[in-house]
Amino acid sequence: MSFMTMLTKKFSLPAKEEALPGRADAIRPVETHFVNGNPLTGPYPDGLETVLFGMGCFWGAERLFWQLPGVHVTAVGYAGGHTPNPTYHETCTGRTGHTEAVLVVYDPVIVSLTDLLKVFWENHDPTQGMRQGNDTGTQYRSAVYVKSAEDLALAETSRKTYQEALKAGGVNASITTEIRQLEEFFFAEDYHQQYLAKNPAGYCGIGGTGVSCPTGLDQEA
């Protein structure tokens, strides 16, 4: 495979045997959260839960979540692929299988997964497949990765509910969001963490469909 081919953004996920080999050593952020000062890496305080969201470029997506009451810490990284401990540049080749993801560590007493899913659905277009706006490639696909079967059922119900809301709102495209149980998350490089707090004029590709997400997503459909 030529170097130029390796750098081409792909619109289909690589098979495990096609993925880049990665490395044994993980990227470990050395700084605390730039906004709230909490450690980015675990173990986190007892009683907190985690979820991963992919919704395009992770810079703008992360800012949405760190502003929410009840969110203990956020971090950006890579999830849903094959390559162990990928770098940003490797992920951008499309040959790791990962999407850019935001780790949200939250207190479910203050903010529920339902609340977080509402922010997720309303602030990107989950119907675009391997892209988000002008950002194209597998690393920009929409995704929700949860830790438990209970959270998985809630996320899948929320997808069905929001699909119905899109149809009612005149959006006839199907949701392409990948939803599955997944605990593996690879932290991105320090310069990506809380990027828009460090660079207020930086690029933010966040934009939704304009369709509100119904409340009560934790109810059975």
Coordinates of C-alpha atoms in Angstrom, one line a residue:
M1 CA 0.0 0.0 0.0
S2 CA 1.4 3.4 -1.0
F3 CA 2.0 6.2 1.5
M4 CA -0.6 8.4 -0.2
T5 CA -3.2 5.6 -0.1
M6 CA -2.5 5.2 3.6
L7 CA -3.3 8.9 4.1
T8 CA -6.5 8.9 2.2
K9 CA -9.5 9.3 4.3
K10 CA -11.6 6.2 4.0
F11 CA -15.3 5.9 4.1
S12 CA -15.4 2.2 5.1
L13 CA -14.1 0.7 8.3
P14 CA -11.0 -1.5 8.0
A15 CA -11.1 -5.1 9.0
K16 CA -9.0 -6.0 12.1
E17 CA -6.3 -7.5 9.9
E18 CA -6.1 -4.3 7.8
A19 CA -5.8 -2.0 10.8
L20 CA -2.5 -0.2 11.7
P21 CA -0.6 -2.2 14.4
G22 CA -0.4 0.7 16.9
R23 CA 1.8 0.3 20.0
A24 CA 2.0 -1.1 23.5
D25 CA 2.3 2.3 25.3
A26 CA -0.8 4.4 25.7
I27 CA -1.0 8.2 25.5
R28 CA -1.6 9.4 29.1
P29 CA -2.5 13.1 29.5
V30 CA -0.2 14.7 32.0
E31 CA -2.4 17.8 32.6
T32 CA -5.6 18.1 34.6
H33 CA -8.8 19.4 33.0
F34 CA -8.1 22.9 31.7
V35 CA -11.5 24.2 32.8
N36 CA -12.3 22.5 36.1
G37 CA -8.9 21.1 37.2
N38 CA -10.1 17.5 37.7
P39 CA -7.8 14.7 36.7
L40 CA -8.6 13.4 33.2
T41 CA -7.8 9.8 33.9
G42 CA -9.3 7.4 36.5
P43 CA -10.0 6.0 38.9
Y44 CA -12.9 8.4 39.2
P45 CA -14.9 9.1 42.5
D46 CA -17.4 6.5 43.6
G47 CA -20.9 6.8 42.2
L48 CA -19.8 8.4 38.9
E49 CA -20.7 6.9 35.5
T50 CA -19.0 7.1 32.1
V51 CA -20.2 7.3 28.5
L52 CA -18.5 7.9 25.1
F53 CA -19.9 10.1 22.4
G54 CA -18.7 10.5 18.8
M55 CA -20.3 13.4 17.0
G56 CA -17.7 14.7 14.5
C57 CA -14.6 16.7 15.5
F58 CA -14.1 16.2 19.2
W59 CA -13.0 19.7 20.0
G60 CA -16.5 21.3 19.8
A61 CA -18.2 18.2 21.1
E62 CA -16.2 18.1 24.3
R63 CA -17.1 21.7 25.1
L64 CA -20.8 20.9 25.0
F65 CA -20.4 18.4 27.8
W66 CA -17.9 20.1 30.2
Q67 CA -20.4 22.9 30.6
L68 CA -23.2 20.7 32.0
P69 CA -23.9 20.6 35.7
G70 CA -23.1 17.1 37.1
V71 CA -20.3 16.4 34.6
H72 CA -17.2 15.7 36.7
V73 CA -14.7 15.6 33.8
T74 CA -14.4 15.3 30.1
A75 CA -11.6 14.1 27.8
V76 CA -11.2 13.5 24.1
G77 CA -9.7 10.4 22.4
Y78 CA -10.3 7.5 20.1
A79 CA -12.8 4.6 20.4
G80 CA -14.6 1.9 18.4
G81 CA -11.7 0.7 16.3
H82 CA -9.0 -1.9 16.2
T83 CA -5.6 -0.2 16.6
P84 CA -4.2 -0.2 20.2
N85 CA -3.1 3.1 21.5
P86 CA -3.5 5.1 18.2
T87 CA -2.3 8.6 17.6
Y88 CA -4.3 11.4 16.1
H89 CA -2.5 11.1 12.8
E90 CA -3.1 7.4 12.6
T91 CA -6.8 7.8 13.4
C92 CA -7.1 10.4 10.6
T93 CA -5.8 7.9 8.0
G94 CA -9.0 5.8 8.5
R95 CA -6.9 2.7 9.1
T96 CA -7.4 2.4 12.9
G97 CA -11.2 2.0 12.8
H98 CA -11.6 4.6 15.6
T99 CA -13.9 7.6 15.7
E100 CA -13.1 10.8 17.5
A101 CA -14.8 10.4 20.9
V102 CA -15.6 12.4 24.0
L103 CA -15.4 10.7 27.4
V104 CA -18.0 12.1 29.8
V105 CA -17.7 11.2 33.4
Y106 CA -20.9 12.2 35.2
D107 CA -22.9 12.1 38.4
P108 CA -26.2 10.4 37.5
V109 CA -27.8 12.0 40.6
I110 CA -27.4 15.4 39.0
V111 CA -27.4 14.7 35.2
S112 CA -28.8 11.5 33.7
L113 CA -27.8 9.5 30.7
T114 CA -31.1 10.7 29.2
D115 CA -30.0 14.3 29.6
L116 CA -26.6 13.6 28.0
L117 CA -28.2 11.8 25.1
K118 CA -30.5 14.8 24.5
V119 CA -27.4 17.0 24.1
F120 CA -25.8 14.4 21.9
W121 CA -28.7 14.0 19.4
E122 CA -29.5 17.8 19.2
N123 CA -26.0 19.0 18.6
H124 CA -24.9 17.0 15.5
D125 CA -26.5 15.3 12.5
P126 CA -26.6 11.6 13.2
T127 CA -27.7 10.7 9.7
Q128 CA -24.5 11.5 7.8
G129 CA -22.6 8.2 8.0
M130 CA -18.8 8.6 7.7
R131 CA -18.8 12.4 8.0
Q132 CA -20.0 15.3 9.9
G133 CA -20.6 18.4 7.8
N134 CA -17.4 19.2 6.0
D135 CA -15.4 16.8 8.1
T136 CA -15.2 13.5 6.2
G137 CA -13.9 10.1 7.1
T138 CA -14.6 7.2 9.4
Q139 CA -13.1 9.1 12.4
Y140 CA -16.1 11.6 12.2
R141 CA -18.9 9.0 12.4
S142 CA -21.6 9.3 15.0
A143 CA -21.4 6.9 17.9
V144 CA -22.6 6.2 21.4
Y145 CA -20.5 3.7 23.5
V146 CA -21.8 2.6 26.9
K147 CA -20.6 0.3 29.6
S148 CA -23.7 -1.6 30.6
A149 CA -26.6 -3.5 29.0
E150 CA -29.0 -1.2 30.7
D151 CA -27.4 1.9 29.2
L152 CA -27.3 0.1 25.9
A153 CA -31.0 -0.4 25.9
L154 CA -31.6 3.2 26.9
A155 CA -29.4 4.4 24.1
E156 CA -31.1 2.2 21.5
T157 CA -34.5 3.4 22.7
S158 CA -33.3 7.0 22.4
R159 CA -32.2 6.4 18.8
K160 CA -35.7 5.1 17.9
T161 CA -37.4 8.0 19.6
Y162 CA -35.1 10.6 17.9
Q163 CA -35.6 8.9 14.5
E164 CA -39.3 9.4 15.0
A165 CA -38.7 13.0 15.9
L166 CA -36.6 13.6 12.8
K167 CA -39.3 12.2 10.6
A168 CA -41.9 14.4 12.3
G169 CA -39.6 17.3 11.8
G170 CA -39.3 16.8 8.1
V171 CA -35.9 15.0 8.1
N172 CA -36.3 11.8 6.1
A173 CA -32.8 10.4 6.5
S174 CA -32.0 7.4 8.7
I175 CA -29.9 7.6 11.7
T176 CA -26.5 6.0 11.2
T177 CA -25.2 6.3 14.7
E178 CA -23.2 3.3 15.9
I179 CA -24.4 2.2 19.4
R180 CA -22.8 -0.6 21.4
Q181 CA -21.2 -1.6 24.7
L182 CA -17.6 -0.6 24.8
E183 CA -15.2 0.2 27.6
E184 CA -12.0 0.7 25.7
F185 CA -11.1 4.4 25.2
F186 CA -7.7 5.8 24.2
F187 CA -6.9 9.3 25.3
A188 CA -5.8 11.8 22.7
E189 CA -2.7 13.9 22.9
D190 CA -2.6 16.7 25.5
Y191 CA -3.0 19.5 22.9
H192 CA -6.4 18.1 21.9
Q193 CA -7.8 18.1 25.5
Q194 CA -10.2 21.0 26.1
Y195 CA -8.9 22.5 22.9
L196 CA -11.5 25.2 22.6
A197 CA -10.9 26.4 26.2
K198 CA -7.2 26.8 25.3
N199 CA -8.0 28.2 21.8
P200 CA -11.3 30.1 22.0
A201 CA -11.2 31.1 18.4
G202 CA -10.4 27.5 17.3
Y203 CA -12.4 25.4 14.8
C204 CA -15.8 24.1 16.0
G205 CA -17.8 22.0 13.6
I206 CA -20.8 21.4 15.9
G207 CA -24.2 21.7 14.3
G208 CA -27.5 19.9 14.6
T209 CA -30.5 19.1 12.5
G210 CA -32.7 21.7 14.2
V211 CA -35.0 18.9 15.5
S212 CA -35.4 18.8 19.3
C213 CA -34.9 15.6 21.1
P214 CA -38.0 14.5 23.1
T215 CA -37.7 14.2 26.8
G216 CA -38.5 11.0 28.6
L217 CA -36.1 8.9 26.5
D218 CA -35.7 6.5 29.4
Q219 CA -39.2 5.3 29.0
E220 CA -39.9 2.2 27.0
A221 CA -40.9 2.9 23.4

